[in-house]
Amino acid sequence: MRVAMVHLAKSRPDNGHFSTEEVRRREKPSISTSRPISFAPGQYEEPPNLAAGFSSLDVSCEGPIRANLIADNITKDNFRIAVESWGQSTLFSASTTWIEHKASAKECIFGQFDTQDASLSPAKSATAPKAALTRRMAVETEPVPRKYAKNFDFPQPFREPVEVVCWINRLDMSSGRDHDYKIRAFADEVDEQGFTAHLNTWDNGELHGAAMCWVAFPKRKPHVDSGRFSTNDVRKRTDPRPKTTAKVKFKQRFEVVPTVLSALSMVDAAGNADLRVKVSVSEVTREGFKWTLETWDDSTLYAAGASWSVIALGFP
């Protein structure tokens, strides 16, 4: 039986990660699970920009697959992180990853894309970053749209090639034997002026809505690195495994061991069991790290992908 809301009032220090199991047990699902997170004392002089995505999901197949990640009540000292579900969906647990920077940071732009924007519906962002200006909107029209896209202009053009990191932070999908869980968030047509954000499903996936955050910054910035990895880098979709791992080598060698932040950008899983997917990072050195994408119990993970970022010294 679900309860309406479980909130842990005790704040804890910011480490870039949150799990609903910090607040409640998996066996006690709730519609909303939240707690406050405290920034380091004196870290910010004003509320920072913040972007967040899911790093794990465990949602029942007995109803729709619905999860929404919220970061709100952001001040210079703290913010609230929350994971929500709604309707007939049962969310057993979820984990999240976020990245934040001071609002005045140069060459580091945060934004949010929601399929409701692309369909000209009122926007309901799952996080609260400051979005960039839009150039145009497009959506492929079908009874249940399969592809959503929106173009973004950067507030000021970059002077060098740009990297855009995308993380899923809301999803609403059908479940059951007829509907596998398929969602992908990505950016293309990236240049110094802007890019196009995408939220897609395919084949027998049925995506009723979704959202993603994005973070844009120069590719060649010192002390900064990012990229994407996928089970498709290691194995074929037709060879599903409970756990897939590989290593990533940084494009530069860091002076100290950096923090690697990673969250989901693609999921392709069987709809006849609960959605269970997790991305994790381990064995981080100054040269690289090991990633793992996994599922468990009776779930089948055909493929999954994640985006990662290292911003060791930040932006001025």
PDB file of N, CA, C and O in Angstrom, residues 61-103:
ATOM      1  N   CYS A  61       5.502  -3.161 -12.822  1.00  0.00           N
ATOM      2  CA  CYS A  61       4.870  -3.334 -14.131  1.00  0.00           C
ATOM      3  C   CYS A  61       3.359  -3.494 -14.018  1.00  0.00           C
ATOM      4  O   CYS A  61       2.667  -3.620 -15.035  1.00  0.00           O
ATOM      5  N   GLU A  62       2.823  -3.481 -12.798  1.00  0.00           N
ATOM      6  CA  GLU A  62       1.384  -3.646 -12.601  1.00  0.00           C
ATOM      7  C   GLU A  62       0.599  -2.387 -12.958  1.00  0.00           C
ATOM      8  O   GLU A  62      -0.626  -2.384 -12.929  1.00  0.00           O
ATOM      9  N   GLY A  63       1.289  -1.321 -13.270  1.00  0.00           N
ATOM     10  CA  GLY A  63       0.653  -0.073 -13.683  1.00  0.00           C
ATOM     11  C   GLY A  63       1.584   0.672 -14.611  1.00  0.00           C
ATOM     12  O   GLY A  63       2.633   0.158 -15.018  1.00  0.00           O
ATOM     13  N   PRO A  64       1.249   1.899 -14.985  1.00  0.00           N
ATOM     14  CA  PRO A  64       2.134   2.685 -15.844  1.00  0.00           C
ATOM     15  C   PRO A  64       3.483   2.929 -15.171  1.00  0.00           C
ATOM     16  O   PRO A  64       3.599   2.923 -13.946  1.00  0.00           O
ATOM     17  N   ILE A  65       4.506   3.150 -15.986  1.00  0.00           N
ATOM     18  CA  ILE A  65       5.850   3.457 -15.489  1.00  0.00           C
ATOM     19  C   ILE A  65       5.961   4.977 -15.406  1.00  0.00           C
ATOM     20  O   ILE A  65       6.126   5.661 -16.420  1.00  0.00           O
ATOM     21  N   ARG A  66       5.860   5.497 -14.183  1.00  0.00           N
ATOM     22  CA  ARG A  66       5.836   6.949 -14.000  1.00  0.00           C
ATOM     23  C   ARG A  66       6.789   7.350 -12.881  1.00  0.00           C
ATOM     24  O   ARG A  66       6.702   6.832 -11.766  1.00  0.00           O
ATOM     25  N   ALA A  67       7.672   8.282 -13.189  1.00  0.00           N
ATOM     26  CA  ALA A  67       8.602   8.811 -12.193  1.00  0.00           C
ATOM     27  C   ALA A  67       8.960  10.235 -12.571  1.00  0.00           C
ATOM     28  O   ALA A  67       9.153  10.540 -13.753  1.00  0.00           O
ATOM     29  N   ASN A  68       9.038  11.088 -11.572  1.00  0.00           N
ATOM     30  CA  ASN A  68       9.344  12.498 -11.790  1.00  0.00           C
ATOM     31  C   ASN A  68      10.344  12.947 -10.729  1.00  0.00           C
ATOM     32  O   ASN A  68      10.154  12.695  -9.540  1.00  0.00           O
ATOM     33  N   LEU A  69      11.399  13.588 -11.173  1.00  0.00           N
ATOM     34  CA  LEU A  69      12.456  14.070 -10.283  1.00  0.00           C
ATOM     35  C   LEU A  69      12.339  15.584 -10.140  1.00  0.00           C
ATOM     36  O   LEU A  69      12.261  16.302 -11.141  1.00  0.00           O
ATOM     37  N   ILE A  70      12.327  16.053  -8.907  1.00  0.00           N
ATOM     38  CA  ILE A  70      12.151  17.473  -8.628  1.00  0.00           C
ATOM     39  C   ILE A  70      13.281  17.972  -7.740  1.00  0.00           C
ATOM     40  O   ILE A  70      13.635  17.331  -6.749  1.00  0.00           O
ATOM     41  N   ALA A  71      13.854  19.110  -8.106  1.00  0.00           N
ATOM     42  CA  ALA A  71      14.772  19.838  -7.234  1.00  0.00           C
ATOM     43  C   ALA A  71      14.217  21.247  -7.117  1.00  0.00           C
ATOM     44  O   ALA A  71      14.177  21.985  -8.099  1.00  0.00           O
ATOM     45  N   ASP A  72      13.738  21.610  -5.924  1.00  0.00           N
ATOM     46  CA  ASP A  72      13.104  22.914  -5.769  1.00  0.00           C
ATOM     47  C   ASP A  72      13.484  23.535  -4.428  1.00  0.00           C
ATOM     48  O   ASP A  72      14.342  23.015  -3.707  1.00  0.00           O
ATOM     49  N   ASN A  73      12.842  24.651  -4.124  1.00  0.00           N
ATOM     50  CA  ASN A  73      13.164  25.415  -2.909  1.00  0.00           C
ATOM     51  C   ASN A  73      14.666  25.692  -2.820  1.00  0.00           C
ATOM     52  O   ASN A  73      15.275  25.597  -1.746  1.00  0.00           O
ATOM     53  N   ILE A  74      15.263  26.029  -3.967  1.00  0.00           N
ATOM     54  CA  ILE A  74      16.711  26.220  -4.027  1.00  0.00           C
ATOM     55  C   ILE A  74      17.082  27.589  -3.461  1.00  0.00           C
ATOM     56  O   ILE A  74      16.583  28.621  -3.916  1.00  0.00           O
ATOM     57  N   THR A  75      17.942  27.587  -2.451  1.00  0.00           N
ATOM     58  CA  THR A  75      18.498  28.811  -1.887  1.00  0.00           C
ATOM     59  C   THR A  75      20.019  28.721  -1.987  1.00  0.00           C
ATOM     60  O   THR A  75      20.566  27.739  -2.500  1.00  0.00           O
ATOM     61  N   LYS A  76      20.709  29.714  -1.471  1.00  0.00           N
ATOM     62  CA  LYS A  76      22.173  29.664  -1.485  1.00  0.00           C
ATOM     63  C   LYS A  76      22.716  28.648  -0.489  1.00  0.00           C
ATOM     64  O   LYS A  76      23.904  28.293  -0.543  1.00  0.00           O
ATOM     65  N   ASP A  77      21.858  28.155   0.404  1.00  0.00           N
ATOM     66  CA  ASP A  77      22.299  27.238   1.453  1.00  0.00           C
ATOM     67  C   ASP A  77      21.853  25.797   1.249  1.00  0.00           C
ATOM     68  O   ASP A  77      22.547  24.868   1.673  1.00  0.00           O
ATOM     69  N   ASN A  78      20.693  25.581   0.610  1.00  0.00           N
ATOM     70  CA  ASN A  78      20.179  24.220   0.485  1.00  0.00           C
ATOM     71  C   ASN A  78      19.090  24.144  -0.570  1.00  0.00           C
ATOM     72  O   ASN A  78      18.707  25.151  -1.172  1.00  0.00           O
ATOM     73  N   PHE A  79      18.566  22.934  -0.784  1.00  0.00           N
ATOM     74  CA  PHE A  79      17.437  22.714  -1.681  1.00  0.00           C
ATOM     75  C   PHE A  79      16.740  21.428  -1.273  1.00  0.00           C
ATOM     76  O   PHE A  79      17.241  20.660  -0.437  1.00  0.00           O
ATOM     77  N   ARG A  80      15.563  21.193  -1.853  1.00  0.00           N
ATOM     78  CA  ARG A  80      14.825  19.957  -1.610  1.00  0.00           C
ATOM     79  C   ARG A  80      14.924  19.067  -2.837  1.00  0.00           C
ATOM     80  O   ARG A  80      14.723  19.520  -3.962  1.00  0.00           O
ATOM     81  N   ILE A  81      15.244  17.794  -2.608  1.00  0.00           N
ATOM     82  CA  ILE A  81      15.240  16.802  -3.681  1.00  0.00           C
ATOM     83  C   ILE A  81      14.060  15.868  -3.444  1.00  0.00           C
ATOM     84  O   ILE A  81      13.810  15.450  -2.310  1.00  0.00           O
ATOM     85  N   ALA A  82      13.301  15.559  -4.493  1.00  0.00           N
ATOM     86  CA  ALA A  82      12.111  14.724  -4.352  1.00  0.00           C
ATOM     87  C   ALA A  82      11.947  13.837  -5.574  1.00  0.00           C
ATOM     88  O   ALA A  82      12.265  14.239  -6.695  1.00  0.00           O
ATOM     89  N   VAL A  83      11.437  12.631  -5.346  1.00  0.00           N
ATOM     90  CA  VAL A  83      11.064  11.707  -6.417  1.00  0.00           C
ATOM     91  C   VAL A  83       9.583  11.410  -6.261  1.00  0.00           C
ATOM     92  O   VAL A  83       9.131  11.034  -5.175  1.00  0.00           O
ATOM     93  N   GLU A  84       8.838  11.572  -7.349  1.00  0.00           N
ATOM     94  CA  GLU A  84       7.389  11.410  -7.298  1.00  0.00           C
ATOM     95  C   GLU A  84       6.908  10.397  -8.328  1.00  0.00           C
ATOM     96  O   GLU A  84       7.554  10.164  -9.349  1.00  0.00           O
ATOM     97  N   SER A  85       5.747   9.823  -8.040  1.00  0.00           N
ATOM     98  CA  SER A  85       4.989   9.051  -9.000  1.00  0.00           C
ATOM     99  C   SER A  85       3.546   9.531  -8.919  1.00  0.00           C
ATOM    100  O   SER A  85       3.219  10.389  -8.100  1.00  0.00           O
ATOM    101  N   TRP A  86       2.660   8.985  -9.746  1.00  0.00           N
ATOM    102  CA  TRP A  86       1.280   9.460  -9.710  1.00  0.00           C
ATOM    103  C   TRP A  86       0.356   8.418 -10.342  1.00  0.00           C
ATOM    104  O   TRP A  86       0.801   7.452 -10.965  1.00  0.00           O
ATOM    105  N   GLY A  87      -0.946   8.623 -10.138  1.00  0.00           N
ATOM    106  CA  GLY A  87      -1.938   7.713 -10.700  1.00  0.00           C
ATOM    107  C   GLY A  87      -1.779   6.303 -10.170  1.00  0.00           C
ATOM    108  O   GLY A  87      -1.588   6.082  -8.976  1.00  0.00           O
ATOM    109  N   GLN A  88      -1.841   5.324 -11.057  1.00  0.00           N
ATOM    110  CA  GLN A  88      -1.781   3.914 -10.683  1.00  0.00           C
ATOM    111  C   GLN A  88      -0.365   3.352 -10.686  1.00  0.00           C
ATOM    112  O   GLN A  88      -0.177   2.142 -10.558  1.00  0.00           O
ATOM    113  N   SER A  89       0.628   4.205 -10.822  1.00  0.00           N
ATOM    114  CA  SER A  89       2.016   3.743 -10.852  1.00  0.00           C
ATOM    115  C   SER A  89       2.542   3.513  -9.437  1.00  0.00           C
ATOM    116  O   SER A  89       2.209   4.252  -8.509  1.00  0.00           O
ATOM    117  N   THR A  90       3.380   2.484  -9.281  1.00  0.00           N
ATOM    118  CA  THR A  90       4.019   2.188  -8.001  1.00  0.00           C
ATOM    119  C   THR A  90       5.528   2.227  -8.173  1.00  0.00           C
ATOM    120  O   THR A  90       6.109   1.383  -8.858  1.00  0.00           O
ATOM    121  N   LEU A  91       6.150   3.220  -7.564  1.00  0.00           N
ATOM    122  CA  LEU A  91       7.596   3.385  -7.629  1.00  0.00           C
ATOM    123  C   LEU A  91       8.201   2.858  -6.331  1.00  0.00           C
ATOM    124  O   LEU A  91       8.017   3.436  -5.273  1.00  0.00           O
ATOM    125  N   PHE A  92       8.900   1.722  -6.441  1.00  0.00           N
ATOM    126  CA  PHE A  92       9.502   1.116  -5.255  1.00  0.00           C
ATOM    127  C   PHE A  92      10.709   1.920  -4.775  1.00  0.00           C
ATOM    128  O   PHE A  92      10.851   2.195  -3.591  1.00  0.00           O
ATOM    129  N   SER A  93      11.578   2.287  -5.712  1.00  0.00           N
ATOM    130  CA  SER A  93      12.759   3.055  -5.331  1.00  0.00           C
ATOM    131  C   SER A  93      13.347   3.741  -6.551  1.00  0.00           C
ATOM    132  O   SER A  93      13.056   3.373  -7.698  1.00  0.00           O
ATOM    133  N   ALA A  94      14.172   4.736  -6.293  1.00  0.00           N
ATOM    134  CA  ALA A  94      14.884   5.439  -7.359  1.00  0.00           C
ATOM    135  C   ALA A  94      16.097   6.119  -6.755  1.00  0.00           C
ATOM    136  O   ALA A  94      16.123   6.449  -5.567  1.00  0.00           O
ATOM    137  N   SER A  95      17.104   6.321  -7.588  1.00  0.00           N
ATOM    138  CA  SER A  95      18.290   7.079  -7.198  1.00  0.00           C
ATOM    139  C   SER A  95      18.507   8.192  -8.211  1.00  0.00           C
ATOM    140  O   SER A  95      18.122   8.065  -9.381  1.00  0.00           O
ATOM    141  N   THR A  96      19.127   9.268  -7.759  1.00  0.00           N
ATOM    142  CA  THR A  96      19.317  10.432  -8.612  1.00  0.00           C
ATOM    143  C   THR A  96      20.742  10.959  -8.512  1.00  0.00           C
ATOM    144  O   THR A  96      21.451  10.717  -7.532  1.00  0.00           O
ATOM    145  N   THR A  97      21.136  11.674  -9.550  1.00  0.00           N
ATOM    146  CA  THR A  97      22.424  12.359  -9.596  1.00  0.00           C
ATOM    147  C   THR A  97      22.173  13.792 -10.035  1.00  0.00           C
ATOM    148  O   THR A  97      21.295  14.037 -10.862  1.00  0.00           O
ATOM    149  N   TRP A  98      22.920  14.730  -9.480  1.00  0.00           N
ATOM    150  CA  TRP A  98      22.760  16.115  -9.922  1.00  0.00           C
ATOM    151  C   TRP A  98      24.109  16.814  -9.986  1.00  0.00           C
ATOM    152  O   TRP A  98      25.110  16.370  -9.426  1.00  0.00           O
ATOM    153  N   ILE A  99      24.093  17.912 -10.705  1.00  0.00           N
ATOM    154  CA  ILE A  99      25.258  18.774 -10.817  1.00  0.00           C
ATOM    155  C   ILE A  99      24.773  20.199 -10.640  1.00  0.00           C
ATOM    156  O   ILE A  99      23.677  20.549 -11.089  1.00  0.00           O
ATOM    157  N   GLU A 100      25.543  21.012  -9.923  1.00  0.00           N
ATOM    158  CA  GLU A 100      25.137  22.400  -9.752  1.00  0.00           C
ATOM    159  C   GLU A 100      26.336  23.319  -9.939  1.00  0.00           C
ATOM    160  O   GLU A 100      27.486  22.901  -9.742  1.00  0.00           O
ATOM    161  N   HIS A 101      26.039  24.551 -10.347  1.00  0.00           N
ATOM    162  CA  HIS A 101      27.056  25.586 -10.481  1.00  0.00           C
ATOM    163  C   HIS A 101      26.438  26.924 -10.158  1.00  0.00           C
ATOM    164  O   HIS A 101      25.224  27.105 -10.281  1.00  0.00           O
ATOM    165  N   LYS A 102      27.284  27.862  -9.763  1.00  0.00           N
ATOM    166  CA  LYS A 102      26.768  29.185  -9.438  1.00  0.00           C
ATOM    167  C   LYS A 102      26.063  29.782 -10.648  1.00  0.00           C
ATOM    168  O   LYS A 102      26.464  29.571 -11.798  1.00  0.00           O
ATOM    169  N   ALA A 103      25.002  30.530 -10.382  1.00  0.00           N
ATOM    170  CA  ALA A 103      24.144  31.041 -11.448  1.00  0.00           C
ATOM    171  C   ALA A 103      24.893  31.938 -12.421  1.00  0.00           C
ATOM    172  O   ALA A 103      24.531  32.027 -13.596  1.00  0.00           O
TER     173      ALA A 103
END
